Amino acid sequence: MSCCFSKKLFNRGANRREDCYRVKETGEAKPEDGEAPKYSWDRREKVDPADFTVQDIHSKTLRKEGKPGGPLQIENCTATRHTAYIRALPKPKKIDATILFLHQTSQVIIDDCRRCTIVLGPTQGSVFVRDSANCTILTSCQQLRTRDCTSVRIGILCPTEPIIENSNDICFFHLAMKYPHLKDQMHAVGLRPFTNRVVSVHDFSPAVGKPNFVVSAEPLKMSEGQDEILKVNTVILKATPADFIPRFTAMKDDDPTYLYILGKSEPVDELGDRAIEILHAVYKAGMKVMATYDVETKNLDATLIPFARMAERLILFQLSGSLANLECDVDFDLISENDMEPLQKLLIHLNGRKSG
């Protein structure tokens, strides 16, 4: 038995798939014979990889300008022996490379970098650091991972556990910096200045005897020359009354003060701005910030937060010093003696502290 098919049957849908992707415009005239139709991919904006790549930067400062919101790749940047020192010194001095990208990104990958200072704007996704050594990195991101790294200092604000793997001599610091528009950029990518899980670093390949990482309660310090380079590029590391990211103090206080405010989850910046006002008042009163927490109450066991009542969001301050001089226009509450026991359980849950 044989079957016959008309050529029209095979050709019937041949042009329909193309027509689905063809870009139609209002009042568009039909193309003349021989004129190629235009499709959606013909009208896509051309992407230049150079807008999202930094590579081969050696012993100089680069403030990278590019399109915010996209990925960023930084690779093969190092310090080299500076020629100005070759004749003057027995051992020529190495000058670090400094790379700044003060825009928000979707993801950052740092590969094969040596003796670099890298300052990043907020990242909506992950920052990956691989095969790098003797670097200093300042970043706020949703997740951080290092692999095959040695002697890296990381100033970080991260709402999830930073992760290291096959890495050693990694030192974490609470991020303490500011530059114009940083606050708005953090808000745009969903990062909150009062949430930082830097104390909860997870090591996938722990060493026996000596930890692969430490978490410092002191701020990250730069050399005077490096600090000046950052300052020229609008990045400030030193404390000022206008700070909106808490600067934590390493100190022992057996009787800290716990202050908190409650509010709605949205808009995010409404409760956050109230917390920043309190932060400024705390600094003005001469008090010290030991820790802060910004949490959605729906994600917590209700027995841990009886004081939160029906609020959707809680921002908690752990402070040292006297409340006598604290003057603030924002209403806040203090943890009572009755709520101290559930609070301690809450802090254990939030900190999730791990050893190196």
Short mmCIF file of N, CA, C and O in Angstrom, two decimals, residues 187-247:
data_model
loop_
_atom_site.label_atom_id
_atom_site.label_comp_id
_atom_site.label_asym_id
_atom_site.label_seq_id
_atom_site.Cartn_x
_atom_site.Cartn_y
_atom_site.Cartn_z
N HIS A 187 19.30 48.73 47.68
CA HIS A 187 17.85 48.57 47.70
C HIS A 187 17.35 47.95 46.39
O HIS A 187 16.47 47.08 46.39
N ALA A 188 17.96 48.36 45.27
CA ALA A 188 17.52 47.87 43.96
C ALA A 188 17.77 46.37 43.79
O ALA A 188 17.02 45.69 43.07
N VAL A 189 18.81 45.84 44.42
CA VAL A 189 19.10 44.40 44.27
C VAL A 189 18.62 43.58 45.47
O VAL A 189 18.89 42.38 45.56
N GLY A 190 17.89 44.22 46.39
CA GLY A 190 17.28 43.47 47.49
C GLY A 190 18.18 43.20 48.67
O GLY A 190 17.92 42.27 49.45
N LEU A 191 19.25 43.98 48.84
CA LEU A 191 20.15 43.81 49.99
C LEU A 191 19.80 44.80 51.08
O LEU A 191 19.50 45.97 50.80
N ARG A 192 19.85 44.34 52.33
CA ARG A 192 19.50 45.18 53.47
C ARG A 192 20.73 45.41 54.35
O ARG A 192 21.42 44.44 54.71
N PRO A 193 21.03 46.65 54.69
CA PRO A 193 22.27 46.93 55.43
C PRO A 193 22.33 46.34 56.83
O PRO A 193 23.41 46.20 57.40
N PHE A 194 21.18 45.97 57.40
CA PHE A 194 21.18 45.45 58.77
C PHE A 194 21.15 43.91 58.81
O PHE A 194 20.95 43.32 59.86
N THR A 195 21.35 43.28 57.64
CA THR A 195 21.45 41.82 57.58
C THR A 195 22.80 41.43 57.01
O THR A 195 23.10 41.74 55.86
N ASN A 196 23.60 40.76 57.84
CA ASN A 196 24.93 40.34 57.39
C ASN A 196 25.32 39.06 58.13
O ASN A 196 25.49 39.07 59.35
N ARG A 197 25.49 37.97 57.38
CA ARG A 197 25.80 36.68 58.00
C ARG A 197 27.29 36.32 57.85
O ARG A 197 27.64 35.16 57.69
N VAL A 198 28.12 37.33 57.93
CA VAL A 198 29.55 37.10 57.78
C VAL A 198 30.09 36.18 58.87
O VAL A 198 31.09 35.48 58.67
N VAL A 199 29.43 36.12 60.02
CA VAL A 199 29.91 35.24 61.10
C VAL A 199 29.56 33.78 60.84
O VAL A 199 29.97 32.90 61.60
N SER A 200 28.82 33.50 59.77
CA SER A 200 28.33 32.14 59.51
C SER A 200 29.04 31.48 58.33
O SER A 200 28.43 30.72 57.58
N VAL A 201 30.30 31.77 58.15
CA VAL A 201 31.06 31.21 57.02
C VAL A 201 31.05 29.68 57.06
O VAL A 201 31.21 29.08 58.13
N HIS A 202 30.87 29.06 55.91
CA HIS A 202 30.90 27.59 55.81
C HIS A 202 32.10 27.17 54.98
O HIS A 202 32.31 27.65 53.86
N ASP A 203 32.90 26.25 55.52
CA ASP A 203 34.09 25.74 54.84
C ASP A 203 33.80 24.33 54.33
O ASP A 203 33.60 23.40 55.12
N PHE A 204 33.79 24.15 53.01
CA PHE A 204 33.53 22.84 52.42
C PHE A 204 34.70 21.89 52.57
O PHE A 204 34.56 20.67 52.41
N SER A 205 35.89 22.44 52.83
CA SER A 205 37.08 21.59 52.94
C SER A 205 37.89 22.00 54.17
O SER A 205 38.98 22.55 54.04
N PRO A 206 37.34 21.79 55.36
CA PRO A 206 38.03 22.23 56.59
C PRO A 206 39.36 21.53 56.79
O PRO A 206 39.52 20.36 56.47
N ALA A 207 40.32 22.29 57.32
CA ALA A 207 41.64 21.72 57.60
C ALA A 207 41.66 21.15 59.01
O ALA A 207 40.87 21.53 59.87
N VAL A 208 42.59 20.23 59.24
CA VAL A 208 42.76 19.63 60.56
C VAL A 208 43.74 20.49 61.36
O VAL A 208 44.85 20.73 60.92
N GLY A 209 43.29 20.94 62.50
CA GLY A 209 44.17 21.72 63.36
C GLY A 209 44.05 23.22 63.20
O GLY A 209 43.68 23.93 64.12
N LYS A 210 44.33 23.73 62.01
CA LYS A 210 44.32 25.17 61.78
C LYS A 210 43.15 25.54 60.88
O LYS A 210 42.98 24.96 59.80
N PRO A 211 42.33 26.51 61.28
CA PRO A 211 41.19 26.89 60.45
C PRO A 211 41.64 27.57 59.16
O PRO A 211 42.68 28.21 59.10
N ASN A 212 40.84 27.45 58.13
CA ASN A 212 41.14 28.08 56.84
C ASN A 212 40.69 29.53 56.77
O ASN A 212 41.05 30.24 55.82
N PHE A 213 39.88 29.95 57.74
CA PHE A 213 39.37 31.32 57.70
C PHE A 213 39.22 31.87 59.11
O PHE A 213 39.15 31.11 60.09
N VAL A 214 39.14 33.17 59.19
CA VAL A 214 38.80 33.86 60.43
C VAL A 214 37.80 34.95 60.10
O VAL A 214 37.75 35.44 58.96
N VAL A 215 37.01 35.32 61.09
CA VAL A 215 36.08 36.43 60.94
C VAL A 215 36.50 37.50 61.94
O VAL A 215 36.47 37.27 63.15
N SER A 216 36.89 38.65 61.44
CA SER A 216 37.36 39.72 62.29
C SER A 216 36.21 40.64 62.68
O SER A 216 35.38 40.99 61.84
N ALA A 217 36.18 41.01 63.94
CA ALA A 217 35.17 41.97 64.39
C ALA A 217 35.66 43.40 64.21
O ALA A 217 34.90 44.35 64.39
N GLU A 218 36.92 43.56 63.84
CA GLU A 218 37.47 44.89 63.58
C GLU A 218 37.24 45.27 62.12
O GLU A 218 37.11 44.41 61.25
N PRO A 219 37.18 46.56 61.82
CA PRO A 219 37.00 46.97 60.42
C PRO A 219 38.24 46.66 59.59
O PRO A 219 39.36 46.62 60.10
N LEU A 220 38.03 46.46 58.31
CA LEU A 220 39.13 46.20 57.40
C LEU A 220 39.91 47.50 57.19
O LEU A 220 39.33 48.55 56.89
N LYS A 221 41.22 47.43 57.32
CA LYS A 221 42.05 48.62 57.19
C LYS A 221 42.90 48.54 55.93
O LYS A 221 43.43 47.49 55.58
N MET A 222 43.04 49.68 55.27
CA MET A 222 43.89 49.80 54.09
C MET A 222 45.14 50.60 54.42
O MET A 222 45.19 51.32 55.42
N SER A 223 46.14 50.49 53.57
CA SER A 223 47.30 51.36 53.71
C SER A 223 46.88 52.80 53.41
O SER A 223 45.84 53.05 52.78
N GLU A 224 47.67 53.73 53.86
CA GLU A 224 47.32 55.14 53.64
C GLU A 224 47.22 55.45 52.16
O GLU A 224 46.32 56.17 51.71
N GLY A 225 48.14 54.89 51.37
CA GLY A 225 48.10 55.13 49.93
C GLY A 225 46.88 54.53 49.27
O GLY A 225 46.24 55.16 48.43
N GLN A 226 46.51 53.30 49.68
CA GLN A 226 45.34 52.64 49.10
C GLN A 226 44.06 53.36 49.52
O GLN A 226 43.13 53.51 48.72
N ASP A 227 44.04 53.80 50.75
CA ASP A 227 42.88 54.53 51.24
C ASP A 227 42.67 55.82 50.44
O ASP A 227 41.54 56.20 50.14
N GLU A 228 43.76 56.47 50.08
CA GLU A 228 43.67 57.70 49.29
C GLU A 228 43.18 57.42 47.87
O GLU A 228 42.39 58.19 47.31
N ILE A 229 43.62 56.30 47.29
CA ILE A 229 43.15 55.93 45.95
C ILE A 229 41.64 55.73 45.96
O ILE A 229 40.93 56.21 45.07
N LEU A 230 41.13 55.05 46.97
CA LEU A 230 39.69 54.82 47.06
C LEU A 230 38.94 56.14 47.28
O LEU A 230 37.88 56.37 46.69
N LYS A 231 39.50 56.99 48.12
CA LYS A 231 38.85 58.27 48.41
C LYS A 231 38.73 59.13 47.16
O LYS A 231 37.70 59.77 46.93
N VAL A 232 39.79 59.15 46.34
CA VAL A 232 39.75 59.89 45.08
C VAL A 232 38.63 59.38 44.19
O VAL A 232 38.02 60.14 43.42
N ASN A 233 38.32 58.09 44.31
CA ASN A 233 37.26 57.48 43.51
C ASN A 233 35.94 57.40 44.26
O ASN A 233 35.11 56.52 43.97
N THR A 234 35.75 58.26 45.25
CA THR A 234 34.50 58.48 46.01
C THR A 234 34.16 57.38 47.00
O THR A 234 33.07 57.38 47.58
N VAL A 235 35.07 56.41 47.22
CA VAL A 235 34.80 55.33 48.16
C VAL A 235 35.42 55.69 49.51
O VAL A 235 36.62 55.94 49.61
N ILE A 236 34.59 55.73 50.55
CA ILE A 236 35.02 56.11 51.89
C ILE A 236 34.94 54.90 52.81
O ILE A 236 33.89 54.25 52.91
N LEU A 237 36.04 54.59 53.48
CA LEU A 237 36.07 53.48 54.43
C LEU A 237 36.02 53.95 55.88
O LEU A 237 35.58 53.21 56.76
N LYS A 238 36.49 55.15 56.14
CA LYS A 238 36.53 55.64 57.52
C LYS A 238 35.12 56.00 58.00
O LYS A 238 34.27 56.43 57.23
N ALA A 239 34.91 55.82 59.29
CA ALA A 239 33.59 56.07 59.87
C ALA A 239 33.20 57.54 59.78
O ALA A 239 34.04 58.43 59.98
N THR A 240 31.94 57.79 59.48
CA THR A 240 31.39 59.15 59.45
C THR A 240 29.99 59.10 60.06
O THR A 240 29.37 58.03 60.13
N PRO A 241 29.46 60.24 60.50
CA PRO A 241 28.11 60.27 61.06
C PRO A 241 27.03 59.87 60.07
O PRO A 241 25.90 59.56 60.46
N ALA A 242 27.36 59.88 58.76
CA ALA A 242 26.35 59.56 57.74
C ALA A 242 26.33 58.08 57.37
O ALA A 242 25.62 57.69 56.44
N ASP A 243 27.06 57.24 58.07
CA ASP A 243 27.08 55.80 57.74
C ASP A 243 25.67 55.21 57.79
O ASP A 243 24.88 55.53 58.69
N PHE A 244 25.34 54.36 56.83
CA PHE A 244 24.06 53.66 56.88
C PHE A 244 24.26 52.15 56.99
O PHE A 244 23.30 51.42 57.24
N ILE A 245 25.49 51.66 56.79
CA ILE A 245 25.81 50.27 57.07
C ILE A 245 26.43 50.22 58.46
O ILE A 245 27.41 50.92 58.72
N PRO A 246 25.89 49.44 59.38
CA PRO A 246 26.43 49.42 60.75
C PRO A 246 27.90 49.04 60.79
O PRO A 246 28.34 48.15 60.07
N ARG A 247 28.65 49.73 61.65
CA ARG A 247 30.05 49.40 61.90
C ARG A 247 30.12 48.72 63.26
O ARG A 247 29.88 49.35 64.28
#
